[in-house]
XYZ file of C-alpha atoms in Angstrom:
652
model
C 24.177 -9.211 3.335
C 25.969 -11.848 1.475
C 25.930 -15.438 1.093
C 28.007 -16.006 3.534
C 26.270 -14.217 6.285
C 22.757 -15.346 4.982
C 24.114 -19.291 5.796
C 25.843 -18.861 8.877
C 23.022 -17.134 10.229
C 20.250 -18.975 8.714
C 21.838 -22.448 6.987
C 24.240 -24.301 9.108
C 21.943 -27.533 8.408
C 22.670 -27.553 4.750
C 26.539 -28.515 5.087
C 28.066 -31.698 5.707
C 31.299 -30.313 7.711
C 30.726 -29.260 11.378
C 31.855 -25.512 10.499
C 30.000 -23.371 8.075
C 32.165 -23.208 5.192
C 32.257 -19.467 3.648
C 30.940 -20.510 0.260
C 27.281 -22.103 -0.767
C 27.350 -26.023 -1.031
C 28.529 -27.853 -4.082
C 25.390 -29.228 -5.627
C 26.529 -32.842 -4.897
C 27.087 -32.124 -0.942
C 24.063 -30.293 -1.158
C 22.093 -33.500 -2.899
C 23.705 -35.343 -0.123
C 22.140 -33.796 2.736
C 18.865 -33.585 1.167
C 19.041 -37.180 0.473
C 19.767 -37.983 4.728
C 16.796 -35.719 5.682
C 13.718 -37.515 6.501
C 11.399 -34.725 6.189
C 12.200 -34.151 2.669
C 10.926 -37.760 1.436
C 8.009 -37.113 -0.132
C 9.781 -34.255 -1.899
C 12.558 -36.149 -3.324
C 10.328 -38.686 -4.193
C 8.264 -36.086 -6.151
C 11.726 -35.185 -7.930
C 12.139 -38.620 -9.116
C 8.684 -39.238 -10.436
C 8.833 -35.774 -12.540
C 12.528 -37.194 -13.386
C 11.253 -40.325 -14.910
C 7.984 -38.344 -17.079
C 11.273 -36.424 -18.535
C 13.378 -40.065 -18.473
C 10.176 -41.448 -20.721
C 10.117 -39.208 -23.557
C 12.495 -39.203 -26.342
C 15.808 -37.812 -26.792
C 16.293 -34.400 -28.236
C 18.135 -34.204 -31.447
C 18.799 -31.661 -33.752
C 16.347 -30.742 -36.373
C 18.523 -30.279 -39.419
C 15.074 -28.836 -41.723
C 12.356 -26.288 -41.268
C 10.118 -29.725 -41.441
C 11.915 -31.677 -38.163
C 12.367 -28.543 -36.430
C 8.233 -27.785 -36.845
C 7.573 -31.536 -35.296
C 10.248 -31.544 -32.711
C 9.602 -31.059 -28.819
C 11.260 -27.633 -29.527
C 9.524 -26.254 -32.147
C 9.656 -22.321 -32.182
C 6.479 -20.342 -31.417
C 6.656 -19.027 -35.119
C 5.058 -21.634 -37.763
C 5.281 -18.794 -40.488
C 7.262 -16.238 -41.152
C 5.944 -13.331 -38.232
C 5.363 -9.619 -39.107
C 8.703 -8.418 -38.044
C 10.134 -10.891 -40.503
C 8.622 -9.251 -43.698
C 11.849 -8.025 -45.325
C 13.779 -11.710 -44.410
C 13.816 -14.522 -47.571
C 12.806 -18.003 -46.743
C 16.793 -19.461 -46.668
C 17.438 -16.617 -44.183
C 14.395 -17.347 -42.256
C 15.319 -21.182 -42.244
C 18.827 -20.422 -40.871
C 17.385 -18.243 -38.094
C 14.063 -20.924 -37.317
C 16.947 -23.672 -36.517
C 19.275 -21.418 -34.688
C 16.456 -20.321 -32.411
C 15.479 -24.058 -31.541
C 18.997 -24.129 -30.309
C 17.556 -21.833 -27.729
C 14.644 -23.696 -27.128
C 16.336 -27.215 -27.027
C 18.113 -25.287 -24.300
C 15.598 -24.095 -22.355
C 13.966 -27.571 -22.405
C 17.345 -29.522 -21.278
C 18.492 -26.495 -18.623
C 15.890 -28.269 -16.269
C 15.324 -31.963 -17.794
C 18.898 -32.752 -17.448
C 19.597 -31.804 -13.663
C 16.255 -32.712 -12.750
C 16.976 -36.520 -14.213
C 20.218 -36.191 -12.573
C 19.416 -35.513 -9.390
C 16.715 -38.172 -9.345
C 19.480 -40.976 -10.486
C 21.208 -39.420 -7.248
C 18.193 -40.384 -4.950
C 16.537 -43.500 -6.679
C 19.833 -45.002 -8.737
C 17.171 -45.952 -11.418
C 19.610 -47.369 -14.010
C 17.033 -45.954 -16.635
C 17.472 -42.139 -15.620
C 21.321 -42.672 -16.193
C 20.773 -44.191 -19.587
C 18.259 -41.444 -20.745
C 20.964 -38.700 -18.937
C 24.268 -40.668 -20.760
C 22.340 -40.560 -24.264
C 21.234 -36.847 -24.156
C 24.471 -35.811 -23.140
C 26.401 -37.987 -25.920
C 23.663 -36.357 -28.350
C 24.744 -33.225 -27.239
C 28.547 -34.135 -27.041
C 27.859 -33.678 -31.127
C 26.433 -30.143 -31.648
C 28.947 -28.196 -33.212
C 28.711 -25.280 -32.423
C 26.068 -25.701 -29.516
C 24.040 -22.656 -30.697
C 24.038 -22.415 -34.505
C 24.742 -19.329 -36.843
C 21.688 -16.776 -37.527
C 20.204 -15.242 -34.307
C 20.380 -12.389 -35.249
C 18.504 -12.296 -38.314
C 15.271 -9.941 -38.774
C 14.051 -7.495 -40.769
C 16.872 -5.003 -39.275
C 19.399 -7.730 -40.442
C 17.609 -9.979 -42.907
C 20.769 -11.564 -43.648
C 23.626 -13.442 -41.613
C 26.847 -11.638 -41.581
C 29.840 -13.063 -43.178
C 31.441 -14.681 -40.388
C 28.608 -15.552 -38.745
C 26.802 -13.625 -35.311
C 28.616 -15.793 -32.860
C 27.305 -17.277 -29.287
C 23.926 -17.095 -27.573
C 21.328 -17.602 -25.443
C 21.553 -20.860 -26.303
C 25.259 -21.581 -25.957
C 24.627 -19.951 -22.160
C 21.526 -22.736 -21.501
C 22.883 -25.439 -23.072
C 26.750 -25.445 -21.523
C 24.543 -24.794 -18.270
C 22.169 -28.200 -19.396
C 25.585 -30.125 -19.783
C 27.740 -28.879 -16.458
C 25.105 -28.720 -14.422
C 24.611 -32.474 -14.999
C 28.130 -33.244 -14.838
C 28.258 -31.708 -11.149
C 24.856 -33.482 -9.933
C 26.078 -36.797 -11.171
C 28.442 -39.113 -9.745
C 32.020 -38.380 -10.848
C 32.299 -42.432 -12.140
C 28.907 -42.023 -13.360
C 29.877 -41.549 -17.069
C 32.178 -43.363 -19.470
C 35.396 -41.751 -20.021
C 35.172 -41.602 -24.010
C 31.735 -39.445 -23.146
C 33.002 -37.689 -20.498
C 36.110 -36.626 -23.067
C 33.688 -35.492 -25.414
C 31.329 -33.496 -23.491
C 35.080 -31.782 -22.366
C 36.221 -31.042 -26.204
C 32.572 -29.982 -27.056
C 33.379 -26.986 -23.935
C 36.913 -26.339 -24.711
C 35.650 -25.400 -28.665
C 32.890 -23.213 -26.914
C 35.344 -21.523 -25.092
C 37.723 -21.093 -27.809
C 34.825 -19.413 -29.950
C 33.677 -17.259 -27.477
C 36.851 -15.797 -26.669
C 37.120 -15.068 -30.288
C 33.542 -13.387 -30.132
C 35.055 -10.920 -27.523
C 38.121 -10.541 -29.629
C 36.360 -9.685 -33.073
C 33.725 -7.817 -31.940
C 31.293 -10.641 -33.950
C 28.224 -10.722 -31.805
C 26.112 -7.285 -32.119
C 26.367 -7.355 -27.884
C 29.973 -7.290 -28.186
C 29.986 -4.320 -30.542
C 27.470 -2.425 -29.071
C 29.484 -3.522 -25.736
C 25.502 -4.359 -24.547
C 26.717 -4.743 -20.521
C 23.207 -4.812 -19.324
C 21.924 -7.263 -21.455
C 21.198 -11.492 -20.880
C 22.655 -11.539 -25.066
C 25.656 -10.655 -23.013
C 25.222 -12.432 -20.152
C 24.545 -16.013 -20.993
C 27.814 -16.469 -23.251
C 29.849 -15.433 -20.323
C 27.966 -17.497 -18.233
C 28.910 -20.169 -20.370
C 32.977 -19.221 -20.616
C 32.996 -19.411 -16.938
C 31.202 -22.592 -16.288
C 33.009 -24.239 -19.634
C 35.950 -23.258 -17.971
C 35.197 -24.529 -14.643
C 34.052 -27.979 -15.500
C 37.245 -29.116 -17.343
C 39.654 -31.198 -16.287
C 41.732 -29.202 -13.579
C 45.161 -29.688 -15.878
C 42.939 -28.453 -18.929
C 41.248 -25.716 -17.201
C 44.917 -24.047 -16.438
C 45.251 -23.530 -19.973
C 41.874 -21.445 -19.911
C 42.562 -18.904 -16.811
C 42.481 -15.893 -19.215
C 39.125 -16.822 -20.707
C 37.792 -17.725 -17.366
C 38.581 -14.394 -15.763
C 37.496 -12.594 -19.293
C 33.807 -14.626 -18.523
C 33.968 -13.554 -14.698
C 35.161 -9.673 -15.554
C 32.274 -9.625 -18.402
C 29.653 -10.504 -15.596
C 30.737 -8.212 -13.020
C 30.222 -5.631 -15.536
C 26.686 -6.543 -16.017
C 25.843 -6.159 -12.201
C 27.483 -2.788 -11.858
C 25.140 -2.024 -14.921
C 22.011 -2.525 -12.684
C 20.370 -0.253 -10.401
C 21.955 -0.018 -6.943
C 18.330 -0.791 -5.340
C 18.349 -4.082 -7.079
C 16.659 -3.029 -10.342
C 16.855 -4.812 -13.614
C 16.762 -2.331 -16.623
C 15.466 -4.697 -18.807
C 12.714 -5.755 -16.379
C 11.667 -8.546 -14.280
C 10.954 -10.982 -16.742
C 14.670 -10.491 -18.641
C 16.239 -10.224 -15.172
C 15.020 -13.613 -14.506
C 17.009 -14.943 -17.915
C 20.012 -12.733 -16.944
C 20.123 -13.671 -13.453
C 19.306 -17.499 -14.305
C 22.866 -17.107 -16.044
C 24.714 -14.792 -13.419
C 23.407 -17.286 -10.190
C 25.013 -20.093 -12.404
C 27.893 -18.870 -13.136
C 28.605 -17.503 -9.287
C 28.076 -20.232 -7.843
C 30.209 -22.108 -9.871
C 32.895 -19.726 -9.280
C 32.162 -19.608 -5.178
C 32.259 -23.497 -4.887
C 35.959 -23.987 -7.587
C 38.853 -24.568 -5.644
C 39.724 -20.819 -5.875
C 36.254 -19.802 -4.203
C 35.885 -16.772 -6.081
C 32.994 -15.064 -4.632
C 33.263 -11.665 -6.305
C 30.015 -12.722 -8.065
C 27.900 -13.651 -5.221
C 29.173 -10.851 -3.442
C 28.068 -8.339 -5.164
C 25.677 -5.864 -3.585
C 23.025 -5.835 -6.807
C 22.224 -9.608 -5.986
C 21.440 -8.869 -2.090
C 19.308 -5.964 -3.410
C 17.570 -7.744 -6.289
C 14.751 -9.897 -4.644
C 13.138 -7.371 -2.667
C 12.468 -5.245 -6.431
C 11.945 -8.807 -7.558
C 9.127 -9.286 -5.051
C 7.199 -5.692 -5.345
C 5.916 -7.033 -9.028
C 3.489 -8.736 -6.976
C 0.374 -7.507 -7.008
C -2.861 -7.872 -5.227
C -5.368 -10.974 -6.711
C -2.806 -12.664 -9.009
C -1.743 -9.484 -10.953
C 1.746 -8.691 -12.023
C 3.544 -5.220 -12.168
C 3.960 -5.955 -15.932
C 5.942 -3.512 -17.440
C 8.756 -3.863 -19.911
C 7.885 -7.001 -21.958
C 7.437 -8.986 -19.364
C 4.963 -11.469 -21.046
C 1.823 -12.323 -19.366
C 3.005 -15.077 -16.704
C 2.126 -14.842 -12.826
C 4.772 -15.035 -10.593
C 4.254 -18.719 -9.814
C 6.146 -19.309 -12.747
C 9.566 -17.549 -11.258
C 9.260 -20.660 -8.813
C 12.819 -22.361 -10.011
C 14.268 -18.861 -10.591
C 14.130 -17.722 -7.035
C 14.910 -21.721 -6.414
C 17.664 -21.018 -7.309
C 18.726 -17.375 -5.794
C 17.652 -19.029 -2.597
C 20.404 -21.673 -3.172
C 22.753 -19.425 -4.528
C 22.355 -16.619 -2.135
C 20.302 -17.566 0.810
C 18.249 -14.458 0.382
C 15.347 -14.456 3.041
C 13.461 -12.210 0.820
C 13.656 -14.685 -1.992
C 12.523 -17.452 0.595
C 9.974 -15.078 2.162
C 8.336 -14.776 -1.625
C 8.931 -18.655 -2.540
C 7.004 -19.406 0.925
C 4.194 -16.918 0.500
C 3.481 -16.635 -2.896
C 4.671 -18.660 -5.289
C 5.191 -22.217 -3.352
C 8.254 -24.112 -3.945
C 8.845 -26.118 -6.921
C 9.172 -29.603 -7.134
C 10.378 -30.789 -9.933
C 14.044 -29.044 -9.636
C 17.364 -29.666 -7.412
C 17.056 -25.879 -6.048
C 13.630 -26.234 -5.237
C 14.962 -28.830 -2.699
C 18.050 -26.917 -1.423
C 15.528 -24.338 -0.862
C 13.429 -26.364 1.591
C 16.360 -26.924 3.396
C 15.781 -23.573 4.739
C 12.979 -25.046 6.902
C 10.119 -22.249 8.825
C 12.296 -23.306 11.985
C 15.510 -22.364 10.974
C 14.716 -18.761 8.966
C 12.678 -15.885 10.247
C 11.439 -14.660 6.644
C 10.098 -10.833 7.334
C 8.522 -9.563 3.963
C 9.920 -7.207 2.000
C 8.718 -3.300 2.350
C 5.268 -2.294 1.690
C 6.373 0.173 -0.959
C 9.461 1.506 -2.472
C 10.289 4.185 -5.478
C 13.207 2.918 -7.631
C 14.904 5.562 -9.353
C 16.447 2.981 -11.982
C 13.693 1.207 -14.116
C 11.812 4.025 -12.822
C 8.807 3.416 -10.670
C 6.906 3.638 -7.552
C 5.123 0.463 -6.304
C 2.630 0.680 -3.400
C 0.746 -1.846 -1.331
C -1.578 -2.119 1.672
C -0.219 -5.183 2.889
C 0.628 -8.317 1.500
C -2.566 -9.954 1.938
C -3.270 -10.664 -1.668
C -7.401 -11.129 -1.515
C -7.785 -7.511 0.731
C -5.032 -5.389 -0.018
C -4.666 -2.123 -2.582
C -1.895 -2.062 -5.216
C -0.836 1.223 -6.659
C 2.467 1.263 -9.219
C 3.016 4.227 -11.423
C 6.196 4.091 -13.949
C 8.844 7.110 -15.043
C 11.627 6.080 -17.174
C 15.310 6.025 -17.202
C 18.043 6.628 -19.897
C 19.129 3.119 -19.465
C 15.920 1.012 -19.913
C 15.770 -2.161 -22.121
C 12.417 -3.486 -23.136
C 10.997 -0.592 -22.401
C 7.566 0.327 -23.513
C 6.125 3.760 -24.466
C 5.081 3.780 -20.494
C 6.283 7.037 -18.785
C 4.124 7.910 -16.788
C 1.340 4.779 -16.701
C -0.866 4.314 -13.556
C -2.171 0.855 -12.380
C -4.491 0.291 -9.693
C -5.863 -3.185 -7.885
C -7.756 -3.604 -4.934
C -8.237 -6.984 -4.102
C -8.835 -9.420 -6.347
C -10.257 -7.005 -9.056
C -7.512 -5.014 -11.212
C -8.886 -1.837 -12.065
C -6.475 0.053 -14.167
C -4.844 -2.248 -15.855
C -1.925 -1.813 -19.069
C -2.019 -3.923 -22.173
C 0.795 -5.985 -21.499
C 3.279 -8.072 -23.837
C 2.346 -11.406 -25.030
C 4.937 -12.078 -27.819
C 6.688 -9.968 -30.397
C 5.578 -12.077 -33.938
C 2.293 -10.191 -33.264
C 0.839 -7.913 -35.855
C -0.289 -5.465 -33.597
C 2.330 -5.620 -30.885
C 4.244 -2.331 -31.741
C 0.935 -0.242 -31.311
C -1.657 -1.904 -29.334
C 1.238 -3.464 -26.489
C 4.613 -1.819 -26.765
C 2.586 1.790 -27.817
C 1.470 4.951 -25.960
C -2.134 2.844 -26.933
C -0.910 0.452 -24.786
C -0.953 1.544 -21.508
C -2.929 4.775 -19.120
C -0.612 7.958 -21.089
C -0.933 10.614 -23.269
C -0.965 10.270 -26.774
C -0.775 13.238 -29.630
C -3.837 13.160 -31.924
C -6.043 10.245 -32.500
C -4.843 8.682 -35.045
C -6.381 4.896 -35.136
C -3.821 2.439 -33.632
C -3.477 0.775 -36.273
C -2.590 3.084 -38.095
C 0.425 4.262 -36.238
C 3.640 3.496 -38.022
C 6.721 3.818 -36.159
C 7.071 6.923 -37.938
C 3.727 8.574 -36.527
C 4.762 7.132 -33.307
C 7.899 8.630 -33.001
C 7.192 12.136 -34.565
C 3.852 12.964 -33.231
C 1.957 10.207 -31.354
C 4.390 8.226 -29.403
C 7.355 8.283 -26.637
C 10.368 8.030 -28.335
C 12.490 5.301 -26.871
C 16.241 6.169 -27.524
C 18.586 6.904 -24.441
C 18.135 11.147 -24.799
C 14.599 11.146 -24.895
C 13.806 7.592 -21.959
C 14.207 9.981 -18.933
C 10.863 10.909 -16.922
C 12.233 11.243 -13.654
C 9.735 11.008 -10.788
C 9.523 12.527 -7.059
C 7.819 11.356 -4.398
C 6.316 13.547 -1.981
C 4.925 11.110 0.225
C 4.474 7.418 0.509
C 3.252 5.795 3.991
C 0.902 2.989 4.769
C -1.909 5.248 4.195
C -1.099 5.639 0.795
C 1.061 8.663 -1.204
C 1.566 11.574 -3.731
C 4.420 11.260 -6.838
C 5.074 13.356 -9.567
C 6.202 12.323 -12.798
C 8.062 14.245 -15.534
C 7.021 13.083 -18.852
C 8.222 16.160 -21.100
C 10.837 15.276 -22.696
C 9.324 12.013 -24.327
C 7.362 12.947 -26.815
C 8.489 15.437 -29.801
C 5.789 17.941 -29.618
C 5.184 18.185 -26.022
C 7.527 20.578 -24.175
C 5.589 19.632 -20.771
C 3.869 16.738 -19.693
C 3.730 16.223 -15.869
C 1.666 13.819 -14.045
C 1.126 14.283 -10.474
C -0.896 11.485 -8.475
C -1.961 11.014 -4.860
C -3.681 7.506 -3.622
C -5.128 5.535 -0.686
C -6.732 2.269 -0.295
C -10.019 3.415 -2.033
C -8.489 5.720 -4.851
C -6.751 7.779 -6.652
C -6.309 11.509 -8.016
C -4.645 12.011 -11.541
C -3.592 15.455 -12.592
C -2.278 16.643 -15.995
C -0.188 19.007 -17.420
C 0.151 18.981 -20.802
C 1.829 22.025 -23.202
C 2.704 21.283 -26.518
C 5.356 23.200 -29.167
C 2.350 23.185 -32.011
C -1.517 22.494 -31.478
C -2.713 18.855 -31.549
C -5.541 16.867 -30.030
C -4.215 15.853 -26.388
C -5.480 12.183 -25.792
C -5.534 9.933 -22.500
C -6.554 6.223 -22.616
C -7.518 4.310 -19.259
C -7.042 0.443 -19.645
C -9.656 -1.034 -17.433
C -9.969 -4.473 -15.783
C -13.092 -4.691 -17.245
C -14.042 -7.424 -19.833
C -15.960 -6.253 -23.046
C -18.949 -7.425 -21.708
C -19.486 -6.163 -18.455
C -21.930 -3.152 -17.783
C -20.585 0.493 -17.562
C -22.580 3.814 -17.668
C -20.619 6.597 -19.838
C -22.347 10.132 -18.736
C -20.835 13.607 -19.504
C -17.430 13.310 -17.253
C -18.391 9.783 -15.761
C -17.332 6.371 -15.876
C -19.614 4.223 -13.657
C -18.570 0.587 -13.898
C -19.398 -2.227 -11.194
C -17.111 -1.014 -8.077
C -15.617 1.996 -9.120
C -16.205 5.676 -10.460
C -13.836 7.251 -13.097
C -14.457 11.493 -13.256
C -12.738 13.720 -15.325
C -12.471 17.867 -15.192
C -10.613 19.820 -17.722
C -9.570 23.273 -18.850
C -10.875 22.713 -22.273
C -14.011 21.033 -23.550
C -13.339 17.217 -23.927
C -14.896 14.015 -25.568
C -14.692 10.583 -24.459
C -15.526 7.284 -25.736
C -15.042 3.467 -25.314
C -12.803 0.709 -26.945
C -12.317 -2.238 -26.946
C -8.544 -3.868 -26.535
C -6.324 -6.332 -26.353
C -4.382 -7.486 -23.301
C -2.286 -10.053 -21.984
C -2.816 -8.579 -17.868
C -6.232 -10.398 -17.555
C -4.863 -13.818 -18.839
C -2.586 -15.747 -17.581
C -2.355 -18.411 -20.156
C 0.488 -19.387 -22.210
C -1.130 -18.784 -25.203
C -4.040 -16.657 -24.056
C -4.864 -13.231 -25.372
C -7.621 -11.193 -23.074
C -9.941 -8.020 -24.512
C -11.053 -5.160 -22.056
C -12.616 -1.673 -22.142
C -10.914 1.160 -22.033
C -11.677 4.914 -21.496
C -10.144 7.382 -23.842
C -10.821 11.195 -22.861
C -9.264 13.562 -25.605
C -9.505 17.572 -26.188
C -12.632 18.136 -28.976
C -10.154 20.497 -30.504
C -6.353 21.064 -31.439
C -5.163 22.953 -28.630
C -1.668 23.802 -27.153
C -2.057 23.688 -23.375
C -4.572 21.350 -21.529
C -4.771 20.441 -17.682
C -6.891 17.544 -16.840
C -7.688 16.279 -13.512
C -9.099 12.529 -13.224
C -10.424 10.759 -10.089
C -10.859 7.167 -9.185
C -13.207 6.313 -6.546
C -14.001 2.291 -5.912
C -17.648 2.076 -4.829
C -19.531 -1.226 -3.957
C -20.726 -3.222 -6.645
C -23.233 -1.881 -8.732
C -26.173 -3.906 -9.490
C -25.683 -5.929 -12.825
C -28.209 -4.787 -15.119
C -27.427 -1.382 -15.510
C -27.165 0.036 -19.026
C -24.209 0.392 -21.370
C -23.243 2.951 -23.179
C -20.497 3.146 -25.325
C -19.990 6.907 -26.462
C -20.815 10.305 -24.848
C -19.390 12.977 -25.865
């Protein structure tokens, strides 16, 4: 359903005219309804306060040294050189240090601006509009908006002649800029600033066009459709374009239409269900960029509305909303960091105003609250209990694209069962070596959990997140983790993740509210293993895991179980049993096995910014080389065993 149909049905209270208008709101109608409606005082008035925190701290400027850049309010997470910077000299890294606080200045002004903005709008605090005029004028002055030397690393330790072109931070920080100028009062500014802010966009635009021309930015070259490197520098063609001057943007209808063919593109490039190949978190950067630039496009004179019509973005925020999982968890896979979903508050904020999605209101409602401190948090609560019917989204669903299959009991997070199992598709981004990973969660407690992604500067990330030793799949010999180069990984150990060898198609047999039965095809991810299928069936109480495995040349066969259980809580490890407090974990095999217990890391069982977890984990591996194995394991939950029962940590 699109916009359109969303607000007539559900929205006419949001517009000022008498008819529903076919397009969403222009954000300074919207402001001004929200600023007549009584029942949203105490929200607007939460708005301003959070606008005059941001109005109380100093402007941003531009670091021009490693030194500034380290002490600024958008200092990178890296205060050294990370691993996957080895090969890259200290100039190199210096250019790459200030061109990524480009992106975080960004990130940082993409809501402080607006959000000061807006609460001018409401209060007409002559201070927000000072703090507002000066970051703008500050910004009126970066030239280029996102510096030279992105793309450096130890792939390309050096910046190519010419430069790498726009970014992520051109997309956020023409976003900062014209979403301000649309929020504010068209007198509001001086005309000298208002000219500059205009000739700082009309050199973006120029440079971006000739980004698409010369092929400078890898995305362009690689012609990277799917990914928010492509999106966000279209995002900002379009709304560069769109905020000029209308005798100025006339001159700029090629690059406009370039920006909105670029992004139409990168929807098509989606999954038809709504999936994101690169995964929720990315699709929540992408889509940050796509909702801006469509609704800019829907609310021009023109009213283009090819964007917001498209049927990925009425699909999107029921995948969006199966990541949740029972007690707080996440369906984490791709690097998807280690946030909860409260912090997609502003995100699907902003679908809702874009869109009108009740899905994306159903989720904003139940699970993640509304935020306060942004404009689209507002327009959102506009769409009052009285004036939507919300119905959740599905129970469960199998997605062929970012292949999965995610499973609930119900959406009542403190009872229910959660049950996702992943495949893998040619066209995933992100991607971890996942195919075929099971997670389970009843209740609060996770159970089987995966490692995770916390941030990609860590030492172990390639092996102990992104790895087979990452998450509940096979893995060729047992080689230490640590020790597994990306060459190990990739000729023995590992999934290989290149577009022949991503596939693991799945097939579901069943799936009701009782529970269901998938298979998943794993074979051709691994290069010794000419079959690997995983077939598991699952209810509210457990589960049933049964492998497959044949291999081209003898090896050890290897499974690891990530468990939600915290290095110091009690387990008993027996011949084929796991017995932990609340659960069972039993294995059976063809051939004669060993199992043991380790200890890992995990970003799944903390939710902190900075917050690394360890838990347990099972691994169960053949006590020989052998070329065919078939292993069936069983999960049963069990009430809580008493506490001081004894640990063991090896059996074999």
């Amino acid at each position: 359903m699109s916009f359109r149909k969303h607000l007539c049905l559900f929205l006419p209270s949001l517009f000022l005219a008498a008819a529903v208008p076919a397009t969403p709101p222009t954000p300074r109608d919207a402001l001004a309804r929200i600023a007549a409606d009584d029942s949203l005082a105490n929200y607007r008035q939460r708005l301003v306060d959070a606008a005059r925190r941001d109005a109380g701290k100093p402007i941003l400027r531009r670091p021009q040294t490693l030194e500034e850049l380290q002490s600024s309010p958008t200092a990178i997470r890296y205060k050294t050189k990370p691993a996957h910077f080895s090969k890259v000299d200290d100039a190199n890294w210096r250019t790459f240090a200030l061109s990524l606080g480009d992106v975080r200045a960004g990130e940082t002004l993409v809501g402080r601006l607006p959000r000061i903005a807006a609460g001018y709008v409401f209060s007409g605090d002559p201070a927000l509009l000072e703090h507002v005029t000066a970051q703008l004028a500050e910004l009126a002055t970066w030239s280029p908006l996102q510096r030279p030397g992105w793309s450096i690393n130890n792939g390309n330790p050096r910046l190519r002649p010419g430069g790498d072109g726009a970014w992520l931070g051109t997309g956020y920080l023409v976003r900062a800029i014209t979403d301000t100028l649309s929020i504010l009062p068209a007198d509001a500014l001086a005309s000298d600033l208002r000219a500059a802010l205009h000739a700082r966009l009309e050199s973006e635009i120029a440079s971006i066009e000739e980004d698409f021309r010369t092929g400078r930015p890898w995305y362009v070259r690689a012609r990277a459709i799917h990914s928010n490197q492509w999106v966000l520098p279209n995002e900002a063609l379009v709304r560069a374009c769109l905020a000029l001057p209308p005798d100025r943007a006339a001159k700029h209808s090629a690059a406009l239409e370039l920006g909105v063919s670029n992004l139409l593109l990168s929807l098509d490039a989606q999954g038809s269900q709504g999936e994101f190949v690169e995964g929720h978190a990315y699709a929540a950067i992408t889509l940050g960029g796509v909702l801006s630039a469509a609704r800019a496009t829907a609310t021009a004179p023109e009213q283009d509305t090819r964007l917001l019509d498209h049927p990925f973005l009425q699909n999107f925020p029921t995948w969006f909303a199966h990541h949740i999982q029972p007690g707080g968890q996440v369906l984490n896979a791709f690097d998807s960091g280690n946030r909860a979903m409260t912090a997609y508050q502003s995100f699907l904020a902003a679908f809702v105003a874009a869109t009108g999605s009740p899905v994306a209101l159903w989720t904003l409602r139940n699970h993640t609250g509304f935020p306060d401190n942004s404009p689209d948090g507002l327009v959102a609560r506009l769409l009052s209990p009285t004036a939507v019917t919300a119905s959740p989204p599905p129970l469960f669903a199998h997605y062929p694209v970012a292949t999965r299959v995610n499973w609930r009991s119900s959406w009542d997070d403190t009872t229910a069962t959660g049950f996702w199992m992943r495949g893998g598709h040619a066209t995933d981004f992100h991607d971890h070596m996942d195919r075929g990973h099971v997670n389970f969660v009843v209740g609060p407690r996770p159970i089987l959990i995966e490692a995770g992604t916390f941030n990609y500067g860590l030492r172990d990330y390639p092996t102990h997140y992104r790895g087979v030793g990452g998450h509940n799949v096979l893995q060729l010999g047992d080689v230490p983790l640590a020790d597994q180069t990306p060459e190990i990984l990739a000729s023995r150990a590992g999934q290989i993740l290149d577009a022949r060898h991503r596939s693991a198609p799945m097939t579901v047999q069943r799936m009701d509210a009782d529970g269901g039965s998938a298979t998943v095809d794993v074979s051709s991810c691994y290069k010794n293993v000419s079959r690997w299928v995983r077939h598991v069936e699952w209810d509210c109480s457990g589960l049933t895991v049964r492998d497959e495995v044949a291999l081209d040349a003898a090896d050890i066969v290897l499974f690891r179980w990530h468990l939600g259980l915290r290095p110091g809580d009690a387990t008993t490890l027996r011949g084929t049993q796991l017995t932990a407090d609340g659960f069972t974990l039993a294995w059976e095999s063809t051939r004669l096995l060993l199992a043991r217990m380790e200890t890992m890391p995990d970003t799944t069982l903390e939710k902190g910014a900075n917050e690394l977890g360890r838990h347990q984990a099972l691994v169960v591996r053949s006590r020989e080389p052998v070329t065919q194995l078939v292993l069936t394991t069983r999960l049963r939950t069990i009430p809580a065993a008493p506490t001081d029962k004894p640990t063991t940590s090896e059996a074999r």
